[in-house]
Coordinates of N, CA and C and ligand atoms in Angstrom, one line a residue:
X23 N 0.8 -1.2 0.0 CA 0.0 0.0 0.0 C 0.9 1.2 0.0
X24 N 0.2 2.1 -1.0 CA 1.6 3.4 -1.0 C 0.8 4.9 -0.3
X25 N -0.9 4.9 -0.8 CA -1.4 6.6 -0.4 C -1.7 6.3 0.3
X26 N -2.3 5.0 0.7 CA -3.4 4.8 2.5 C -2.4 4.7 3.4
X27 N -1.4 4.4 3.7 CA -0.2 5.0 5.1 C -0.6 6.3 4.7
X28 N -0.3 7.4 3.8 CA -0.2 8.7 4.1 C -1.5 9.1 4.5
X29 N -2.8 8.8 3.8 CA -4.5 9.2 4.0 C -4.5 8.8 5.8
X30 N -4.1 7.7 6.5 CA -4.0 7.4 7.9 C -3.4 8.2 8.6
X31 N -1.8 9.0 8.4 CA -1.1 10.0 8.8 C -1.9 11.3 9.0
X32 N -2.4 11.7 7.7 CA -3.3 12.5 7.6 C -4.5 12.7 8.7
X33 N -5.4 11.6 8.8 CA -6.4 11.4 9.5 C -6.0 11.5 11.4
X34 N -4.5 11.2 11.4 CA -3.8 11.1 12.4 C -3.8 12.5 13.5
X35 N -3.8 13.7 12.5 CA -3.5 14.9 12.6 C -4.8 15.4 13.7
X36 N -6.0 15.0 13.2 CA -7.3 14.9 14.1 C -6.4 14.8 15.5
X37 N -6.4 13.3 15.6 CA -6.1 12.9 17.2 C -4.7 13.4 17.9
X38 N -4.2 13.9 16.8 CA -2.6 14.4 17.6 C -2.3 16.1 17.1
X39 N -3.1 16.9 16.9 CA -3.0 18.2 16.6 C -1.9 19.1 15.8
X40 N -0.8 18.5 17.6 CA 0.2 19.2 18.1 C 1.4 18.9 17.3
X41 N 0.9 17.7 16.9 CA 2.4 16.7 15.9 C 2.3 17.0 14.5
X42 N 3.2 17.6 14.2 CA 3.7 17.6 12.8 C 3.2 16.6 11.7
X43 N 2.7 16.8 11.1 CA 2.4 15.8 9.7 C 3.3 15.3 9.0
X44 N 4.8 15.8 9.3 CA 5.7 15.4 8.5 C 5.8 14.2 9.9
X45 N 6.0 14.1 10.7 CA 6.3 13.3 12.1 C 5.4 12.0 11.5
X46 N 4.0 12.3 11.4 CA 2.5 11.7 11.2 C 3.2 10.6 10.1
X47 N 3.6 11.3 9.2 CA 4.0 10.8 7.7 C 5.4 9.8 8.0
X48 N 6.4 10.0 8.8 CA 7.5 8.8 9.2 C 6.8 8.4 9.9
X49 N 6.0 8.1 10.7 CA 5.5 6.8 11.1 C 4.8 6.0 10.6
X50 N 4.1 6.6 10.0 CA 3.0 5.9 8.8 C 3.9 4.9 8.0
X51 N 4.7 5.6 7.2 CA 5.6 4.9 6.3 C 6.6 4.8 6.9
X52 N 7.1 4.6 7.8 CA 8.2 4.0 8.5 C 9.0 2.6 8.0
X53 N 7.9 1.5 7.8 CA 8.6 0.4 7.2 C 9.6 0.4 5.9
X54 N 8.6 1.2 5.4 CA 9.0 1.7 3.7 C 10.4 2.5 3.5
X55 N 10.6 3.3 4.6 CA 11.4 4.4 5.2 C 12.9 3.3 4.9
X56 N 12.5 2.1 6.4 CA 13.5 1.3 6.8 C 14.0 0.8 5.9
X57 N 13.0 0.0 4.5 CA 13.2 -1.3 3.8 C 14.2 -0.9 3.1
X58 N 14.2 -0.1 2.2 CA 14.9 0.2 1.2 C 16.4 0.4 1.9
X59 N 16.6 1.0 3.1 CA 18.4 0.7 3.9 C 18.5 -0.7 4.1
X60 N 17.6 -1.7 4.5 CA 18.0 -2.7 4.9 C 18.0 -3.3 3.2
X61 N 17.8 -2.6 2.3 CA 17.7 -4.1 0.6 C 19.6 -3.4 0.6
X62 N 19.8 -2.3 1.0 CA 21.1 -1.6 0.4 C 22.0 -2.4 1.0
X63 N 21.8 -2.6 2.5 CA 22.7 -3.7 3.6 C 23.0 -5.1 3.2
X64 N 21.8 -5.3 2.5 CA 21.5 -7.1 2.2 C 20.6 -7.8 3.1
X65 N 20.2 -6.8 4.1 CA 19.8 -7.5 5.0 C 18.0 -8.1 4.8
X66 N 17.9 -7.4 3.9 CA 16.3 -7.6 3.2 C 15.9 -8.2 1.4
X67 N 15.6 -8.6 1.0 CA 15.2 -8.9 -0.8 C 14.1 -9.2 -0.5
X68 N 14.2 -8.4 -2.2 CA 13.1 -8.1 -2.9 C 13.2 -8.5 -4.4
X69 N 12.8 -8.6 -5.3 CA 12.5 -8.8 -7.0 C 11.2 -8.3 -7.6
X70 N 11.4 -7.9 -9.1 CA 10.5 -7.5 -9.7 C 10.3 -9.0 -10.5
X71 N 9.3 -9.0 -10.7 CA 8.6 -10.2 -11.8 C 7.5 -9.2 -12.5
X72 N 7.3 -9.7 -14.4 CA 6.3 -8.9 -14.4 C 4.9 -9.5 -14.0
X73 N 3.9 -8.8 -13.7 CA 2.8 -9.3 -13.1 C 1.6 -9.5 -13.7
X74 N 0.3 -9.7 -13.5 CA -0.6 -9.4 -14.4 C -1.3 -8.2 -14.0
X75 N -0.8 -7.5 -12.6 CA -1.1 -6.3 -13.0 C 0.2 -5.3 -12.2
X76 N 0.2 -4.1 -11.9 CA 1.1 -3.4 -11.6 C 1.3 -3.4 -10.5
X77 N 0.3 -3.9 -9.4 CA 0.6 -4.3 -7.8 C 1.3 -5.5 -7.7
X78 N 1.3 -6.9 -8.7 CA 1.5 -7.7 -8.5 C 3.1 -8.0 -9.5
X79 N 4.3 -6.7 -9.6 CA 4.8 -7.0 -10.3 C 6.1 -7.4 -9.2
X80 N 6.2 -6.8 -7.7 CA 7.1 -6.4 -7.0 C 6.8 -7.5 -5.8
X81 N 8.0 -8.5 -5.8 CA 8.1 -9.6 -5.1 C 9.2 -9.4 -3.8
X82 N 8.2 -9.0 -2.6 CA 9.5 -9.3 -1.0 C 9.4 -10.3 -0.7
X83 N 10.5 -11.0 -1.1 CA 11.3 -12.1 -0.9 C 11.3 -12.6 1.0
X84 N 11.9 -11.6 1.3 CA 12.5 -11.3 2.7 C 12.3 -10.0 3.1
X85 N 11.3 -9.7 4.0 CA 11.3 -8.4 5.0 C 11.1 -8.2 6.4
X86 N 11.5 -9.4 7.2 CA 11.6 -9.7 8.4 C 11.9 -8.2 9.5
X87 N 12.9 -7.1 9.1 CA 13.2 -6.8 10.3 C 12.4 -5.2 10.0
X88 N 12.2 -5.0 8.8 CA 11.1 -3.5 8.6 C 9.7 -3.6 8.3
X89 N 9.1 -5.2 8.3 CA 8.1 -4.8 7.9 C 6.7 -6.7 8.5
X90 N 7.9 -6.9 9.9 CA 7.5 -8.0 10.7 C 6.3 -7.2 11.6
X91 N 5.1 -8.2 11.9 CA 4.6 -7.6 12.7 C 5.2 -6.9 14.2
X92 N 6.6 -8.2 15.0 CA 7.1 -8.1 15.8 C 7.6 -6.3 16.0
X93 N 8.8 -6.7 15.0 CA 9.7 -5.4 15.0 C 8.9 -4.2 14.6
X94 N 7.7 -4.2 13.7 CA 7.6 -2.8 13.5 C 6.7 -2.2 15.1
X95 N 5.9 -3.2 15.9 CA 5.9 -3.0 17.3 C 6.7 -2.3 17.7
X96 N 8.6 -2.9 17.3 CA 9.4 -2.3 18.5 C 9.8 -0.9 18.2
X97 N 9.9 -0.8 16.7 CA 10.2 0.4 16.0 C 8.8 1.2 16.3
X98 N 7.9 1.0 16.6 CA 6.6 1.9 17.3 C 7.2 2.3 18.5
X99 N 7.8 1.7 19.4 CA 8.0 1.7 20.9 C 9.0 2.7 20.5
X100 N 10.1 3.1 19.8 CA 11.4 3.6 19.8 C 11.2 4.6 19.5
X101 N 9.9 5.1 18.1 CA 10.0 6.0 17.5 C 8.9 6.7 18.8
X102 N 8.1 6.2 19.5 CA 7.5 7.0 20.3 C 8.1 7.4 21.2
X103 N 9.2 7.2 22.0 CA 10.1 7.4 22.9 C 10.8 8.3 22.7
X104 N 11.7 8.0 21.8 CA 12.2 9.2 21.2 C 11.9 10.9 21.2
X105 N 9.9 10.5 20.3 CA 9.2 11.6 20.2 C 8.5 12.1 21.3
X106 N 8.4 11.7 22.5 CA 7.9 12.0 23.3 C 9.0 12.5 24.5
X107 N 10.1 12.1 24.6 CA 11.9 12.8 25.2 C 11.8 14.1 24.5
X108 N 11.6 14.1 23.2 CA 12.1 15.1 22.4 C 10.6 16.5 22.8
X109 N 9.7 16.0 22.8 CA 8.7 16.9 22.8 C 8.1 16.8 23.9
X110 N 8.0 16.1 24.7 CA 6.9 15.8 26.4 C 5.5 16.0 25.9
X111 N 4.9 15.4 24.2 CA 3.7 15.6 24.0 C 3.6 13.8 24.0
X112 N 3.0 13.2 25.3 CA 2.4 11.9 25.5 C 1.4 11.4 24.5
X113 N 0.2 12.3 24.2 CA -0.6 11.9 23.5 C 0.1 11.6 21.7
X114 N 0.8 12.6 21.1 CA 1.1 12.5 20.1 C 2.3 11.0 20.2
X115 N 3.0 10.8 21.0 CA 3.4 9.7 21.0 C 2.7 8.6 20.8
X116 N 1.8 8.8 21.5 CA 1.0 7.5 21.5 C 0.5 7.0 19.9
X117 N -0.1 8.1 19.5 CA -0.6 8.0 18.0 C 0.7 7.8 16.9
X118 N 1.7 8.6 17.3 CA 2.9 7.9 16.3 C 2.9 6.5 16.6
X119 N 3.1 5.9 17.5 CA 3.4 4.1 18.1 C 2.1 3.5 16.8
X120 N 1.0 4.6 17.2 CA 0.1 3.2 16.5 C -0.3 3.1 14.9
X121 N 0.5 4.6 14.7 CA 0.8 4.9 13.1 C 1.6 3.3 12.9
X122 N 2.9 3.7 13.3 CA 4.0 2.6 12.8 C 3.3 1.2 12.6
X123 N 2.5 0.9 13.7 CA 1.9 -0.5 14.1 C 1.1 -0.6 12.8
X124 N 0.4 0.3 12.6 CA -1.0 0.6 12.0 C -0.8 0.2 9.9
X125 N 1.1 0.1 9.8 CA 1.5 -0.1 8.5 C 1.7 -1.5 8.2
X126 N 1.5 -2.0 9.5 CA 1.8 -3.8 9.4 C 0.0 -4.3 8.7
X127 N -0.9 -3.6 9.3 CA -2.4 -4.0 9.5 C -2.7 -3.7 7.7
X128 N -2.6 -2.4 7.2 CA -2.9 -2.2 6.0 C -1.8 -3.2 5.1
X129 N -0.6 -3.5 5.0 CA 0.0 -4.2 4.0 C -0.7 -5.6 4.3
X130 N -0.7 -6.0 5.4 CA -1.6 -7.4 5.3 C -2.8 -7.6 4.5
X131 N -3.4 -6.7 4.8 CA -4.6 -6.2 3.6 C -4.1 -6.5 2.1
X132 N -3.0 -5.6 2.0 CA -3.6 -5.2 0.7 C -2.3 -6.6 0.0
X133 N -0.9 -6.9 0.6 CA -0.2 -7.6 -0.1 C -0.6 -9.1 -0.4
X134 N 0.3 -9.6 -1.7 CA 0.1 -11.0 -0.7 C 0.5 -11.9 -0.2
X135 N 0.5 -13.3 0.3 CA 1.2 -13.6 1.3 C 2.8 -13.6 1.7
X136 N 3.1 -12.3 2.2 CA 4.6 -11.9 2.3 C 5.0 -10.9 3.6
X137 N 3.9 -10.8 4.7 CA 4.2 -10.0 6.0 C 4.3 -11.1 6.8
X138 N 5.6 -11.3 7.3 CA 4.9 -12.3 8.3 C 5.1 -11.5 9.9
X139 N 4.4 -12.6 10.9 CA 4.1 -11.7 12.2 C 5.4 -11.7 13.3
X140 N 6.9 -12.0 12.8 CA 7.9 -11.9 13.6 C 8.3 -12.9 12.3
X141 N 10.1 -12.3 12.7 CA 11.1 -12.6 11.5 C 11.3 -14.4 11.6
X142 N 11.0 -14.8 10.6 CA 10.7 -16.3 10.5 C 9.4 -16.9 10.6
X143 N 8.3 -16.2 10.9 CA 7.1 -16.2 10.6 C 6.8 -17.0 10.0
X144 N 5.2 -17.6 9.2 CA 4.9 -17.9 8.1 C 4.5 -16.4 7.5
X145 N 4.5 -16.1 6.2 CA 4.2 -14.7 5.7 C 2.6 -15.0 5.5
X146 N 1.9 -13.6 5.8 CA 1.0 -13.7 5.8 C 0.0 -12.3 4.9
X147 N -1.0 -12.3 4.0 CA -1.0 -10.9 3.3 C -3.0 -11.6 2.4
X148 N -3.4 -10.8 3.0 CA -5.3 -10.6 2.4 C -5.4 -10.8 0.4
X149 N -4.3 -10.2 0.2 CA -3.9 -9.8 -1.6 C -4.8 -9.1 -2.0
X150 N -5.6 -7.9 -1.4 CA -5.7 -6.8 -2.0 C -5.5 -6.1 -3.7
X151 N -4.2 -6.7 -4.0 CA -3.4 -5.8 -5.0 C -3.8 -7.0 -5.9
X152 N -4.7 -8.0 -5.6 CA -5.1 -8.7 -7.1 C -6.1 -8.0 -8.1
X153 N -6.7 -7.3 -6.9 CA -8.0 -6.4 -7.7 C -7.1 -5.1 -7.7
X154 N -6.9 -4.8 -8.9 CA -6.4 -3.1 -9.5 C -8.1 -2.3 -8.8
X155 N -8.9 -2.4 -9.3 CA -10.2 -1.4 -8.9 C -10.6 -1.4 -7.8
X156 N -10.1 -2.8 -6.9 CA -10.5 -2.9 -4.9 C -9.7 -1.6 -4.4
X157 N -7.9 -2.2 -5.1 CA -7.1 -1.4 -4.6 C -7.2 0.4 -4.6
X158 N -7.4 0.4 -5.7 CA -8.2 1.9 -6.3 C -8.7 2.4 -5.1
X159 N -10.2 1.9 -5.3 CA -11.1 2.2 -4.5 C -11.2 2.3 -3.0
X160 N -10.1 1.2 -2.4 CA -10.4 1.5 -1.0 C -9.0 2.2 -1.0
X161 N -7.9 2.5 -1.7 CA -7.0 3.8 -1.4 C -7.6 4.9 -1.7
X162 N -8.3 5.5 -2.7 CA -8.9 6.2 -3.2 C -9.9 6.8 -1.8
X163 N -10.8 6.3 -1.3 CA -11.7 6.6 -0.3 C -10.7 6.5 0.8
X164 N -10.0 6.2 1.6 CA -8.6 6.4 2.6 C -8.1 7.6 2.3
X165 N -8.0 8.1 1.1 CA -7.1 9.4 0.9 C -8.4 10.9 1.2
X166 N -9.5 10.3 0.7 CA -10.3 11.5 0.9 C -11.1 11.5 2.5
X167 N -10.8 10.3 2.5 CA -11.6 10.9 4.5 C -10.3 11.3 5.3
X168 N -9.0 10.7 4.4 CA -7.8 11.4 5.4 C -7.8 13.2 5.6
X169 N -8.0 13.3 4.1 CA -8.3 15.0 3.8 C -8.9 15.9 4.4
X170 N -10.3 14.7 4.5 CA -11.4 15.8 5.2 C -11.0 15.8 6.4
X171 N -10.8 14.7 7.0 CA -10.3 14.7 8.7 C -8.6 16.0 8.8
X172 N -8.1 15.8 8.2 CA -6.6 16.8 8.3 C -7.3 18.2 8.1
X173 N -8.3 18.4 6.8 CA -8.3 20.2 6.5 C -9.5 20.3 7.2
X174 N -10.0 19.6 8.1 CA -10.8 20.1 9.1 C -10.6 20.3 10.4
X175 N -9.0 19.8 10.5 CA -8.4 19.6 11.9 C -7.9 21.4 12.2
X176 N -7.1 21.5 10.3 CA -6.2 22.1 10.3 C -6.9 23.3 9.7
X177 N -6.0 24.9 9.8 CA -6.8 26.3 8.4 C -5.1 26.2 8.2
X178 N -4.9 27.0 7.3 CA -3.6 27.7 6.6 C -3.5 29.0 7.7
X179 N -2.5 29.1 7.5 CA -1.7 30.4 8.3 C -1.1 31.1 6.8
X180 N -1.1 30.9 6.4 CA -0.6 32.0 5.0 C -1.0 31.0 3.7
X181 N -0.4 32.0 2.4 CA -0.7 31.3 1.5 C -0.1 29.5 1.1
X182 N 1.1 29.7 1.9 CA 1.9 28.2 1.6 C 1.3 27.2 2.5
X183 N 0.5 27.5 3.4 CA 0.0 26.8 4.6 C -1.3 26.1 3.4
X184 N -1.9 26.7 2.3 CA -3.0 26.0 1.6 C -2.3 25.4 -0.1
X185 N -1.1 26.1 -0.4 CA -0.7 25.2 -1.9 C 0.5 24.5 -1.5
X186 N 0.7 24.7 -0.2 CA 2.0 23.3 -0.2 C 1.2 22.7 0.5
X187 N 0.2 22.3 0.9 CA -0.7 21.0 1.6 C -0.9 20.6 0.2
X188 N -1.7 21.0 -0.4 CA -2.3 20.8 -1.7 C -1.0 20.6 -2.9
X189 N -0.5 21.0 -2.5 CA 1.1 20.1 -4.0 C 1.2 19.1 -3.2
X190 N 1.3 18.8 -1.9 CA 2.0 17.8 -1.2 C 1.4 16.6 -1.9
X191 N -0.3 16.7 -2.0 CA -1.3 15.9 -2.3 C -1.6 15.5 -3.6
X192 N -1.0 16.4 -4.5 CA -0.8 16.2 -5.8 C 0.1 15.3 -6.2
X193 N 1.5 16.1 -5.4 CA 2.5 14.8 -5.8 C 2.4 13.6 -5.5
X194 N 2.0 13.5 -4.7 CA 1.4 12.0 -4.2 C 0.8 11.6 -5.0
X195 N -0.7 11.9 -4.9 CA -1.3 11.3 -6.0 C -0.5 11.1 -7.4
X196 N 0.3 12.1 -8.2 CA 0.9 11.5 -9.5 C 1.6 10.9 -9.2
X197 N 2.3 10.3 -8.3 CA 3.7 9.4 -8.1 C 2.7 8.3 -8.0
X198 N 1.8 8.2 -7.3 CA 1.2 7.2 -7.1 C 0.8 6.3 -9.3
X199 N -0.4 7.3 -9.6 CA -0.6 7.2 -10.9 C 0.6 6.8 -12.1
X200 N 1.5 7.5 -11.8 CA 3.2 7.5 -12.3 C 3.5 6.0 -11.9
X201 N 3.6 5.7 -10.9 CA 4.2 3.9 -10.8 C 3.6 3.2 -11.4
X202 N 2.3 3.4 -11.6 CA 1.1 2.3 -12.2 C 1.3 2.1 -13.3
X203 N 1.9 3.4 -14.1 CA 1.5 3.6 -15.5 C 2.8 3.0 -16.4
X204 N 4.5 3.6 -15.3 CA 5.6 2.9 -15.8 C 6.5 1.7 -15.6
X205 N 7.0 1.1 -16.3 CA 7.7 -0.2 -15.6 C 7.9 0.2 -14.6
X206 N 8.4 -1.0 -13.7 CA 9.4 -1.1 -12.7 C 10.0 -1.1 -12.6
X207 N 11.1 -0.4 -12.1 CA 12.4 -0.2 -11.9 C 13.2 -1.8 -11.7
X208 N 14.5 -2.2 -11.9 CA 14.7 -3.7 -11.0 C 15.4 -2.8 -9.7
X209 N 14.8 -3.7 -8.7 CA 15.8 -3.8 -7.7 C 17.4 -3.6 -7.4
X210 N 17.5 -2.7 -6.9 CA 19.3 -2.7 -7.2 C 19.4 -1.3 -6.2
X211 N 20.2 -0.8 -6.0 CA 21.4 0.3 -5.5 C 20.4 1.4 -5.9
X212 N 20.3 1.6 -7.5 CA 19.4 2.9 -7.5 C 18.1 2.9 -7.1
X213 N 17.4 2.0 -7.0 CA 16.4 2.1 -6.8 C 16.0 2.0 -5.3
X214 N 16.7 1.3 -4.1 CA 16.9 1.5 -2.6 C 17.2 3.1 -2.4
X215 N 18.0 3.4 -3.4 CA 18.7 5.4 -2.9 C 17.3 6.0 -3.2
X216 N 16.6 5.8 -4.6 CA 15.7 6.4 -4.9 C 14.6 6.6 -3.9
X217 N 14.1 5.2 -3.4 CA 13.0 5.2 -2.1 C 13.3 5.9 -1.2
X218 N 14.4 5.7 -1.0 CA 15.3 6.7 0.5 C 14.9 7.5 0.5
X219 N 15.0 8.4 -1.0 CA 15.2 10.1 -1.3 C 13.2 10.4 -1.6
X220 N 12.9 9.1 -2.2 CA 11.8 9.8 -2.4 C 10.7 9.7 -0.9
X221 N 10.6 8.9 -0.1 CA 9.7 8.5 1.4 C 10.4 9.9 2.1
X222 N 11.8 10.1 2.5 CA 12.1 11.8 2.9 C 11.5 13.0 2.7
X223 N 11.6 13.2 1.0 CA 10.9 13.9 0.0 C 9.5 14.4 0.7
X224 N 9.1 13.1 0.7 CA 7.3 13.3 1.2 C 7.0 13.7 2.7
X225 N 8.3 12.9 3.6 CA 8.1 13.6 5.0 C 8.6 14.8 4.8
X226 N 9.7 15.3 4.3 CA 10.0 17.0 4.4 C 8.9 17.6 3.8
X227 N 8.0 17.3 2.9 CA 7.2 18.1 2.0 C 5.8 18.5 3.4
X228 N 5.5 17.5 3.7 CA 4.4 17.3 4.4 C 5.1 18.1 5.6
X229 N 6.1 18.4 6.1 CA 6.7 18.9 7.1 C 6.6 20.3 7.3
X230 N 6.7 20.6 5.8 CA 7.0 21.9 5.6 C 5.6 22.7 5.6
X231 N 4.4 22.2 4.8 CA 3.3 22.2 4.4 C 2.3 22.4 5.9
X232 N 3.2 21.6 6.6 CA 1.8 21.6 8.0 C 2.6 22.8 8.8
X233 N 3.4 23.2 8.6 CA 4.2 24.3 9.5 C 3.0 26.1 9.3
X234 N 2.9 25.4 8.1 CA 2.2 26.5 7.3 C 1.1 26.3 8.1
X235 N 0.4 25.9 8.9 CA -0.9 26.0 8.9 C -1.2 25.3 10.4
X236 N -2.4 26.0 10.9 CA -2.7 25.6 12.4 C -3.8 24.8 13.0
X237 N -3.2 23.9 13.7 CA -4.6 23.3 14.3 C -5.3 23.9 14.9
X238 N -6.9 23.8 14.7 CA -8.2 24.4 14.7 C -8.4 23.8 16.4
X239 N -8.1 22.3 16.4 CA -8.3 21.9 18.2 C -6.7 21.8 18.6
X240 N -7.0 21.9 20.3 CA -5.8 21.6 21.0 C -6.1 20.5 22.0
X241 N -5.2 19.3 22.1 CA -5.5 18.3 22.9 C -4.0 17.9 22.7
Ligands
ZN21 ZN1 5.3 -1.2 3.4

C-alpha cells in the first residue's frame, strides 16, 4: 500500500493536533522508510517479476526486520520514545506508536502472502493488489476521509499553509498514478537510494506544508 499509510497519517493529525504531519508521515511509512536501507545492507530482498497487474509485479522475498509484525511494534516503541523525550507531548506519542503498528495492518490487507508476524514467521498478506479497482477504491476513499479529517483539523496560516498541503497531495497522487503507468524499476542500489530520497521527500514536504498551517483543536 503506497497513499493509504499517508490518508491514515493525515487522519492522524485529528487525534494528535500538536504533531507535525511530516512526524505523522515517518511513522505511517516508516517500514518503507526502513526497507529500502535494509535491501542496500543485504539485510532484506526483494524482485521485480512482471505481473498481471502493476501491484502484482514487485516480489519481498524477505522483509523480516522492517516490515514483521514483531519489529515494527518495537520500531513503534522507539519512535514513540524518542518523540515524546524530544517533545513531552504523550498523546502525540501514543498516535505515532500506533501509526508505525498501524502499517503492518494495511500491508496485510492489501499484499500477498509476504508479512509475516515476527522474522521467521509464516508470511501472511489478504492480496488486496489482485484487484487493480479494490485497490483503487479503497486507497482512493482512505485518501479522501484522510483529507477531510486533516483540513478540518487544520486552516492555513498564509498562502503556503493551503498550496504546499495541496502540492503535497498532488504529488502523491501523480507518483502514485506515475508507478502504475511505468515499468518497474529492478531492484538494485538505485532504486533502494531512490525510495530513500523519495519517502524523505514526502516527510520533508508534508513537514514543511503543515508548519504552514494551524490546528483548529488543542489536545
Ligand atoms: Zn510497506
Amino acid at each position: 500500500m503506497f497513499i493509504g499509510h499517508y490518508a491514515v497519517a493525515l487522519a492522524a493529525k485529528r487525534a494528535a493536533p500538536r504533531t507535525s504531519l511530516g512526524t505523522l508521515f515517518a511513522a505511517a511509512s516508516l517500514a518503507d522508510l526502513l526497507w529500502p536501507v535494509f535491501l542496500l545492507l543485504g539485510w532484506e530482498r526483494a524482485h521485480i517479476v512482471p505481473g498481471p497487474n502493476p501491484f502484482l509485479t514487485l516480489w519481498l522475498d524477505f522483509i523480516p526486520i522492517s516490515h514483521s509484525l514483531i519489529t515494527l511494534i518495537g520500531w513503534g516503541v522507539l519512535f514513540a520514545l524518542a518523540y515524546r523525550q524530544r517533545t513531552g507531548y504523550g498523546r502525540g506519542a501514543l498516535v505515532v506508536a500506533l501509526l508505525v503498528v498501524s502499517h503492518w495492518v494495511l500491508d496485510f490487507v492489501t499484499h500477498r502472502p509476504d508479512m509475516p508476524l515476527y522474522p521467521g514467521g509464516t508470511p501472511l498478506g489478504l492480496g488486496l493488489w489482485n484487484s487493480v479497482t479494490g485497490t483503487l477504491a479503497v486507497e482512493g476513499v482512505m485518501l479522501v476521509a484522510g483529507l477531510w479529517l486533516y483540513a478540518g483539523a487544520t486552516r492555513p496560516r498564509d498562502r503556503t499553509g493551503r498550496y504546499g498541503f495541496w502540492s503535497l497531495i498532488a504529488m502523491l497522487v501523480l507518483s502514485y498514478v506515475g508507478s502504475l503507468l511505468t515499468p518497474p524499476p529492478p531492484i538494485g542500489v538505485a532504486f533502494a537510494i531512490g525510495a530513500i530520497i523519495f519517502g524523505w521527500l514526502c516527510v520533508a514536504w508534508a513537514a514543511w506544508a503543515d508548519r504552514h498551517r494551524e490546528a483548529i483543536y488543542s489536545t
